[in-house]
C-alpha cells in the first residue's frame, strides 16, 4: 500500500487488516476546516454510551462503577481480575466495630491517594486502540508539520529541499556542538536535512501503521 492510495480503497484491501479499522474509525475524509472536522468526528456518538473518541481510545469502564452489593457472578469475577478493584467478603454476623476496623485497614493498604484517574502504562492498556509506546506530542507535531509541508509542495509540483522544507514548516533544528569540529553553514544544513528526512520517514511509518490499527 502506498501513502497515496485512496483511503476507502485501502481499507477494503484484503490482507492488510484495514477493514476493522475502517469500521471502527469510519470514513475520515472531510472538506473544509480540519479542526472542525476532527471535533465533529471525535464527538460523534457511536453507541448509546460513548462518543467515537472515547469508544476508540479510552480505557473500558467496568460495570458497577459505584460502591454496591455484588450479586452477579460475572461482576464479581470482573472485580477480582481488575487491578483497580478489590472484592471484600463481609460477614454480616460480625460486630460492626470490627467490620469498620478491617475495612479501614484494607482501604489504607489498597486505596490510592490520587482522586483522579490513574495513568497506566501503555503496555497495560485495555483500550480498543492504544499506543505501542509513549510519545512526545511536540515531536509528533514536528513530524506531521513537515509531512504536510512536503505533501503540499508535491501537490504544487514543487521540488523542495529538506532545508527549505524545515523553513516552510517553521521547524528549528538545534545542532549539537562537537568539541573536535567547528560549526559551519554546510554542517548545519546537513544536520537539518538529515533531521527532516528522519521526521518525514517517521510520519510515513505512522500513517502506514494507523491503517492497520497500530499507534503510533
GROMACS .gro file of C-alpha atoms in nm:
model
  216
    1UNK     CA    1   0.000   0.000   0.000
    2UNK     CA    2   0.134   0.343  -0.090
    3UNK     CA    3   0.063   0.661   0.103
    4UNK     CA    4  -0.126   0.799  -0.197
    5UNK     CA    5  -0.371   0.508  -0.210
    6UNK     CA    6  -0.731   0.619  -0.174
    7UNK     CA    7  -0.840   0.579   0.190
    8UNK     CA    8  -1.160   0.384   0.133
    9UNK     CA    9  -0.989   0.165  -0.126
   10UNK     CA   10  -0.702   0.090   0.111
   11UNK     CA   11  -0.936  -0.004   0.394
   12UNK     CA   12  -1.117  -0.251   0.168
   13UNK     CA   13  -0.790  -0.412   0.058
   14UNK     CA   14  -0.777  -0.773   0.176
   15UNK     CA   15  -0.480  -0.885   0.381
   16UNK     CA   16  -0.393  -0.552   0.543
   17UNK     CA   17  -0.639  -0.576   0.830
   18UNK     CA   18  -0.784  -0.240   0.732
   19UNK     CA   19  -1.147  -0.350   0.728
   20UNK     CA   20  -1.171  -0.346   1.109
   21UNK     CA   21  -1.001  -0.006   1.128
   22UNK     CA   22  -1.234   0.140   0.867
   23UNK     CA   23  -1.538   0.003   1.050
   24UNK     CA   24  -1.421   0.145   1.385
   25UNK     CA   25  -1.297   0.483   1.262
   26UNK     CA   26  -1.547   0.542   0.982
   27UNK     CA   27  -1.464   0.746   0.674
   28UNK     CA   28  -1.225   1.016   0.797
   29UNK     CA   29  -1.218   1.214   0.471
   30UNK     CA   30  -1.355   1.564   0.510
   31UNK     CA   31  -1.398   1.903   0.343
   32UNK     CA   32  -1.336   2.244   0.493
   33UNK     CA   33  -1.173   2.319   0.828
   34UNK     CA   34  -0.979   2.018   0.955
   35UNK     CA   35  -1.009   2.120   1.320
   36UNK     CA   36  -1.388   2.145   1.299
   37UNK     CA   37  -1.399   1.816   1.108
   38UNK     CA   38  -1.189   1.643   1.370
   39UNK     CA   39  -1.405   1.777   1.653
   40UNK     CA   40  -1.723   1.655   1.480
   41UNK     CA   41  -1.565   1.313   1.418
   42UNK     CA   42  -1.431   1.282   1.775
   43UNK     CA   43  -1.766   1.373   1.933
   44UNK     CA   44  -1.979   1.161   1.702
   45UNK     CA   45  -2.187   0.916   1.906
   46UNK     CA   46  -2.122   0.556   1.806
   47UNK     CA   47  -2.349   0.388   2.061
   48UNK     CA   48  -2.581   0.481   2.346
   49UNK     CA   49  -2.295   0.534   2.592
   50UNK     CA   50  -1.987   0.656   2.407
   51UNK     CA   51  -1.865   0.911   2.158
   52UNK     CA   52  -1.615   0.795   1.898
   53UNK     CA   53  -1.303   0.929   2.070
   54UNK     CA   54  -1.382   0.753   2.398
   55UNK     CA   55  -1.502   0.442   2.217
   56UNK     CA   56  -1.171   0.406   2.034
   57UNK     CA   57  -0.909   0.524   2.282
   58UNK     CA   58  -1.045   0.531   2.638
   59UNK     CA   59  -0.994   0.252   2.889
   60UNK     CA   60  -1.304   0.032   2.919
   61UNK     CA   61  -1.535   0.118   3.206
   62UNK     CA   62  -1.606  -0.163   3.447
   63UNK     CA   63  -1.965  -0.242   3.520
   64UNK     CA   64  -2.088  -0.142   3.865
   65UNK     CA   65  -1.867   0.168   3.892
   66UNK     CA   66  -2.017   0.281   4.223
   67UNK     CA   67  -1.978   0.105   4.558
   68UNK     CA   68  -2.254  -0.154   4.574
   69UNK     CA   69  -2.350  -0.502   4.683
   70UNK     CA   70  -2.227  -0.763   4.434
   71UNK     CA   71  -2.496  -1.011   4.337
   72UNK     CA   72  -2.373  -1.103   3.991
   73UNK     CA   73  -2.104  -1.367   3.945
   74UNK     CA   74  -1.974  -1.201   3.628
   75UNK     CA   75  -1.927  -0.868   3.808
   76UNK     CA   76  -1.752  -1.050   4.095
   77UNK     CA   77  -1.514  -1.221   3.851
   78UNK     CA   78  -1.451  -0.891   3.673
   79UNK     CA   79  -1.367  -0.720   4.004
   80UNK     CA   80  -1.128  -0.999   4.106
   81UNK     CA   81  -0.938  -0.970   3.777
   82UNK     CA   82  -0.918  -0.589   3.780
   83UNK     CA   83  -0.610  -0.407   3.912
   84UNK     CA   84  -0.818  -0.105   4.017
   85UNK     CA   85  -1.072  -0.306   4.222
   86UNK     CA   86  -1.085  -0.529   4.527
   87UNK     CA   87  -1.359  -0.768   4.630
   88UNK     CA   88  -1.431  -0.776   5.004
   89UNK     CA   89  -1.614  -1.052   5.191
   90UNK     CA   90  -1.807  -0.910   5.491
   91UNK     CA   91  -1.963  -1.149   5.743
   92UNK     CA   92  -2.290  -0.985   5.846
   93UNK     CA   93  -2.290  -1.156   6.185
   94UNK     CA   94  -1.963  -0.985   6.286
   95UNK     CA   95  -1.957  -0.678   6.508
   96UNK     CA   96  -1.985  -0.350   6.318
   97UNK     CA   97  -1.684  -0.209   6.500
   98UNK     CA   98  -1.471  -0.499   6.382
   99UNK     CA   99  -1.603  -0.470   6.024
  100UNK     CA  100  -1.526  -0.098   6.010
  101UNK     CA  101  -1.179  -0.156   6.157
  102UNK     CA  102  -1.098  -0.424   5.896
  103UNK     CA  103  -1.238  -0.215   5.609
  104UNK     CA  104  -1.031   0.082   5.718
  105UNK     CA  105  -0.712  -0.127   5.719
  106UNK     CA  106  -0.794  -0.276   5.380
  107UNK     CA  107  -0.857   0.068   5.227
  108UNK     CA  108  -0.537   0.210   5.376
  109UNK     CA  109  -0.344  -0.069   5.207
  110UNK     CA  110  -0.514  -0.068   4.867
  111UNK     CA  111  -0.674   0.274   4.809
  112UNK     CA  112  -0.454   0.515   4.616
  113UNK     CA  113  -0.431   0.878   4.737
  114UNK     CA  114  -0.500   1.022   4.392
  115UNK     CA  115  -0.865   1.103   4.337
  116UNK     CA  116  -0.832   1.131   3.959
  117UNK     CA  117  -0.793   0.850   3.709
  118UNK     CA  118  -0.458   0.682   3.741
  119UNK     CA  119  -0.221   0.699   3.447
  120UNK     CA  120  -0.148   0.350   3.326
  121UNK     CA  121   0.146   0.212   3.134
  122UNK     CA  122   0.071   0.193   2.762
  123UNK     CA  123   0.168  -0.175   2.780
  124UNK     CA  124  -0.119  -0.241   3.022
  125UNK     CA  125  -0.384  -0.051   2.829
  126UNK     CA  126  -0.707  -0.236   2.754
  127UNK     CA  127  -0.844   0.026   2.516
  128UNK     CA  128  -0.953  -0.082   2.166
  129UNK     CA  129  -0.662   0.118   2.027
  130UNK     CA  130  -0.369   0.219   2.243
  131UNK     CA  131  -0.016   0.349   2.196
  132UNK     CA  132   0.253   0.096   2.116
  133UNK     CA  133   0.499   0.316   2.305
  134UNK     CA  134   0.499   0.653   2.484
  135UNK     CA  135   0.519   0.955   2.255
  136UNK     CA  136   0.626   1.318   2.286
  137UNK     CA  137   0.348   1.543   2.145
  138UNK     CA  138   0.592   1.816   2.028
  139UNK     CA  139   0.799   1.564   1.831
  140UNK     CA  140   0.482   1.416   1.682
  141UNK     CA  141   0.369   1.762   1.568
  142UNK     CA  142   0.705   1.826   1.401
  143UNK     CA  143   0.678   1.501   1.207
  144UNK     CA  144   0.338   1.582   1.063
  145UNK     CA  145   0.406   1.953   1.008
  146UNK     CA  146   0.697   1.850   0.786
  147UNK     CA  147   0.496   1.575   0.619
  148UNK     CA  148   0.212   1.819   0.542
  149UNK     CA  149   0.459   2.073   0.403
  150UNK     CA  150   0.615   1.807   0.179
  151UNK     CA  151   0.274   1.691   0.056
  152UNK     CA  152   0.166   2.049  -0.015
  153UNK     CA  153   0.482   2.113  -0.217
  154UNK     CA  154   0.432   1.790  -0.413
  155UNK     CA  155   0.072   1.885  -0.489
  156UNK     CA  156   0.202   2.208  -0.646
  157UNK     CA  157   0.467   2.021  -0.845
  158UNK     CA  158   0.749   2.178  -0.644
  159UNK     CA  159   1.077   2.010  -0.556
  160UNK     CA  160   1.175   2.147  -0.216
  161UNK     CA  161   1.496   2.062  -0.033
  162UNK     CA  162   1.476   1.934   0.322
  163UNK     CA  163   1.644   2.253   0.442
  164UNK     CA  164   1.376   2.471   0.280
  165UNK     CA  165   1.106   2.229   0.397
  166UNK     CA  166   1.209   2.299   0.757
  167UNK     CA  167   1.172   2.671   0.691
  168UNK     CA  168   0.823   2.624   0.544
  169UNK     CA  169   0.712   2.415   0.837
  170UNK     CA  170   0.885   2.656   1.078
  171UNK     CA  171   1.087   2.375   1.232
  172UNK     CA  172   1.406   2.476   1.409
  173UNK     CA  173   1.679   2.214   1.433
  174UNK     CA  174   1.933   2.258   1.711
  175UNK     CA  175   2.274   2.134   1.605
  176UNK     CA  176   2.480   1.962   1.872
  177UNK     CA  177   2.815   2.121   1.937
  178UNK     CA  178   3.117   1.898   1.880
  179UNK     CA  179   3.443   1.977   2.052
  180UNK     CA  180   3.656   1.848   1.765
  181UNK     CA  181   3.454   2.000   1.482
  182UNK     CA  182   3.384   2.365   1.406
  183UNK     CA  183   3.027   2.451   1.318
  184UNK     CA  184   2.966   2.581   0.966
  185UNK     CA  185   2.666   2.666   0.747
  186UNK     CA  186   2.730   2.349   0.547
  187UNK     CA  187   2.733   2.122   0.851
  188UNK     CA  188   2.418   2.289   0.985
  189UNK     CA  189   2.245   2.237   0.651
  190UNK     CA  190   2.339   1.867   0.655
  191UNK     CA  191   2.208   1.831   1.010
  192UNK     CA  192   1.878   1.996   0.919
  193UNK     CA  193   1.842   1.780   0.607
  194UNK     CA  194   1.906   1.456   0.798
  195UNK     CA  195   1.666   1.555   1.077
  196UNK     CA  196   1.388   1.646   0.833
  197UNK     CA  197   1.433   1.315   0.648
  198UNK     CA  198   1.404   1.126   0.976
  199UNK     CA  199   1.090   1.313   1.081
  200UNK     CA  200   0.920   1.261   0.744
  201UNK     CA  201   1.002   0.889   0.746
  202UNK     CA  202   0.854   0.862   1.095
  203UNK     CA  203   0.534   1.033   0.979
  204UNK     CA  204   0.508   0.798   0.680
  205UNK     CA  205   0.554   0.493   0.901
  206UNK     CA  206   0.292   0.616   1.147
  207UNK     CA  207   0.042   0.669   0.865
  208UNK     CA  208   0.104   0.317   0.735
  209UNK     CA  209   0.071   0.171   1.084
  210UNK     CA  210  -0.250   0.364   1.153
  211UNK     CA  211  -0.412   0.190   0.855
  212UNK     CA  212  -0.351  -0.135   1.041
  213UNK     CA  213  -0.470  -0.009   1.380
  214UNK     CA  214  -0.124   0.048   1.530
  215UNK     CA  215  -0.036   0.376   1.703
  216UNK     CA  216   0.198   0.545   1.657
   0.00000   0.00000   0.00000
